[in-house]
Amino acid sequence: MVTKITIAIDGFSSCGKSTLAKALAQKLHYNYIDTGAMYRCVTLYCLRNGLIDEKQNVDEEKLKENLSKITVDFQFNSHTKISETHLNGENVEHEIRSMEVSDNVSKVSAIHDVREKMVTLQRMMGKHKAVVLDGRDIGTHVFPYAELKIFMTADEDVRARRRMDEYTAHGQFFTLDEVKHNLQKRDYADTHRKENPLTKAKDAIVLDNTDLTPEQQLDYVLKLITDMQLTKDPVE
Ligand code: DC
């Protein structure tokens, strides 16, 4: 009998959660759910439909009225080997990573009705286990009974540099200070919001990857899975 588990990865912005989650999902043949991408989709919808003004105020009433019109899903791309995010059927994997979306996503993701809808979707997507989810409230709220919970962190300058390099690779150019400012603003909002703020679950294992390569962090977690005898599936 194989044992499929749920792996919850939470942590601060840009500390490599998705890199680890994708690698684990690939290695274990699990599904990967990027919950941040889902909040980014709703934010992109708001930006496109004039629901956020120039002072970054969100028209919550209009957004609530429109929520039923927003669909978010992931489709596996067999060429890139990653599941790409779709908003109302359109592939927005690239667009949701823009600085404009990053600048507004914390506000949108703090809205009760938005969280309720996204959490319901996440629970549906992960109900059969064999899944890796990354986000802010996975181990504390979405899947509090996840067999393995990782809380990720890394030095702020290192995180900012990694995120800046990612932007640059996608042809978006920002200074280190601009990127750092966005991370600080989001971390503050995400840890201080009223509903399901980012916090370490009591039973989460802290992983500080400041000095770890992606391969090292993957090996570390695979060893945890083996040592904790969380799954009887072979982890090669
Ligand atoms: O993981 P990310 O940086 O793509 O997430 C974008 C934002 O979405 C993040 O700043 C806070 C929000 N978020 C959330 O509130 N809850 C989650 N489970 C995932 C993300």
Coordinates of C-alpha atoms in Angstrom, one line a residue, residues 9-128:
I9 CA 5.2 24.9 2.5
D10 CA 4.7 28.3 4.0
G11 CA 7.0 31.3 4.4
F12 CA 8.0 34.8 3.6
S13 CA 8.0 36.3 0.1
S14 CA 10.7 35.1 -2.3
C15 CA 12.4 32.6 -0.1
G16 CA 12.3 29.8 -2.6
K17 CA 9.1 28.1 -1.6
S18 CA 8.0 27.5 -5.2
T19 CA 11.4 26.2 -6.3
L20 CA 11.3 23.6 -3.5
A21 CA 7.6 22.8 -4.0
K22 CA 8.1 22.2 -7.8
A23 CA 11.1 20.1 -7.3
L24 CA 9.4 18.0 -4.6
A25 CA 6.3 17.5 -6.7
Q26 CA 8.4 16.4 -9.7
K27 CA 10.5 14.0 -7.6
L28 CA 7.5 12.4 -5.8
H29 CA 5.1 12.6 -8.8
Y30 CA 2.8 14.8 -6.8
N31 CA 0.6 17.7 -7.9
Y32 CA 1.9 21.2 -7.2
I33 CA -0.5 24.0 -6.2
D34 CA 1.0 27.5 -6.2
T35 CA -1.6 29.2 -3.9
G36 CA 0.2 32.6 -4.3
A37 CA -0.5 32.4 -8.0
M38 CA -4.2 32.1 -7.3
Y39 CA -4.3 35.4 -5.3
R40 CA -2.1 36.9 -8.0
C41 CA -4.8 35.9 -10.6
V42 CA -7.6 37.7 -8.6
T43 CA -5.3 40.7 -8.4
L44 CA -4.7 40.7 -12.1
Y45 CA -8.4 40.5 -12.7
C46 CA -8.9 43.6 -10.4
L47 CA -6.2 45.6 -12.2
R48 CA -7.6 44.7 -15.6
N49 CA -11.1 45.6 -14.6
G50 CA -10.4 48.9 -12.9
L51 CA -11.1 47.6 -9.4
I52 CA -7.9 49.1 -8.0
D53 CA -7.4 52.9 -8.0
E54 CA -4.2 54.8 -8.3
K55 CA -3.9 55.0 -4.5
Q56 CA -4.1 51.2 -4.5
N57 CA -7.5 51.1 -2.9
V58 CA -9.5 48.0 -3.9
D59 CA -13.2 48.3 -4.7
E60 CA -14.2 45.5 -2.4
E61 CA -17.9 45.6 -3.1
K62 CA -17.4 45.3 -6.9
L63 CA -14.9 42.6 -6.4
K64 CA -17.3 40.6 -4.3
E65 CA -20.0 41.0 -6.9
N66 CA -17.5 39.8 -9.6
L67 CA -15.9 36.9 -7.7
S68 CA -18.2 34.3 -9.2
K69 CA -17.0 35.4 -12.7
I70 CA -13.4 34.6 -11.8
T71 CA -12.0 31.1 -12.5
V72 CA -8.5 30.1 -11.6
D73 CA -6.9 26.8 -12.5
F74 CA -3.6 25.1 -13.3
Q75 CA -2.8 23.3 -16.6
F76 CA 0.2 21.1 -16.9
N77 CA 2.5 22.1 -19.8
S78 CA 4.3 19.0 -21.0
H79 CA 7.0 21.1 -22.7
T80 CA 8.0 23.3 -19.7
K81 CA 7.0 20.5 -17.3
I82 CA 5.3 23.0 -15.0
S83 CA 1.7 23.6 -14.3
E84 CA 0.8 27.0 -15.6
T85 CA -1.8 29.4 -14.1
H86 CA -5.0 30.2 -16.0
L87 CA -7.4 33.1 -15.3
N88 CA -10.7 32.5 -16.9
G89 CA -9.1 30.1 -19.4
E90 CA -6.2 32.4 -20.3
N91 CA -2.6 31.5 -19.6
V92 CA -1.4 34.3 -17.3
E93 CA 1.6 32.5 -15.8
H94 CA 3.9 35.3 -16.9
E95 CA 1.7 38.3 -16.3
I96 CA 0.9 37.5 -12.7
R97 CA 4.6 37.8 -11.8
S98 CA 4.8 41.5 -12.7
M99 CA 5.8 44.1 -10.1
E100 CA 2.3 45.7 -10.5
V101 CA 0.6 42.5 -9.4
S102 CA 3.2 42.0 -6.6
D103 CA 2.5 45.6 -5.4
N104 CA -1.2 45.0 -5.1
V105 CA -1.6 41.3 -4.2
S106 CA -1.3 41.6 -0.4
K107 CA -4.3 44.0 -0.3
V108 CA -6.4 41.7 -2.5
S109 CA -5.4 38.6 -0.6
A110 CA -6.5 40.1 2.7
I111 CA -10.1 40.3 1.6
H112 CA -12.3 37.8 3.4
D113 CA -14.4 36.7 0.4
V114 CA -11.4 36.3 -1.8
R115 CA -9.7 34.1 0.8
E116 CA -12.8 32.0 1.3
K117 CA -13.1 31.3 -2.4
M118 CA -9.4 30.5 -2.8
V119 CA -9.2 28.3 0.2
T120 CA -12.3 26.3 -0.9
L121 CA -10.6 25.8 -4.3
Q122 CA -7.3 24.8 -2.7
R123 CA -9.0 22.2 -0.5
M124 CA -10.8 20.7 -3.5
M125 CA -7.6 20.6 -5.5
G126 CA -5.7 18.9 -2.7
K127 CA -8.3 16.5 -1.4
H128 CA -6.8 13.4 -2.8

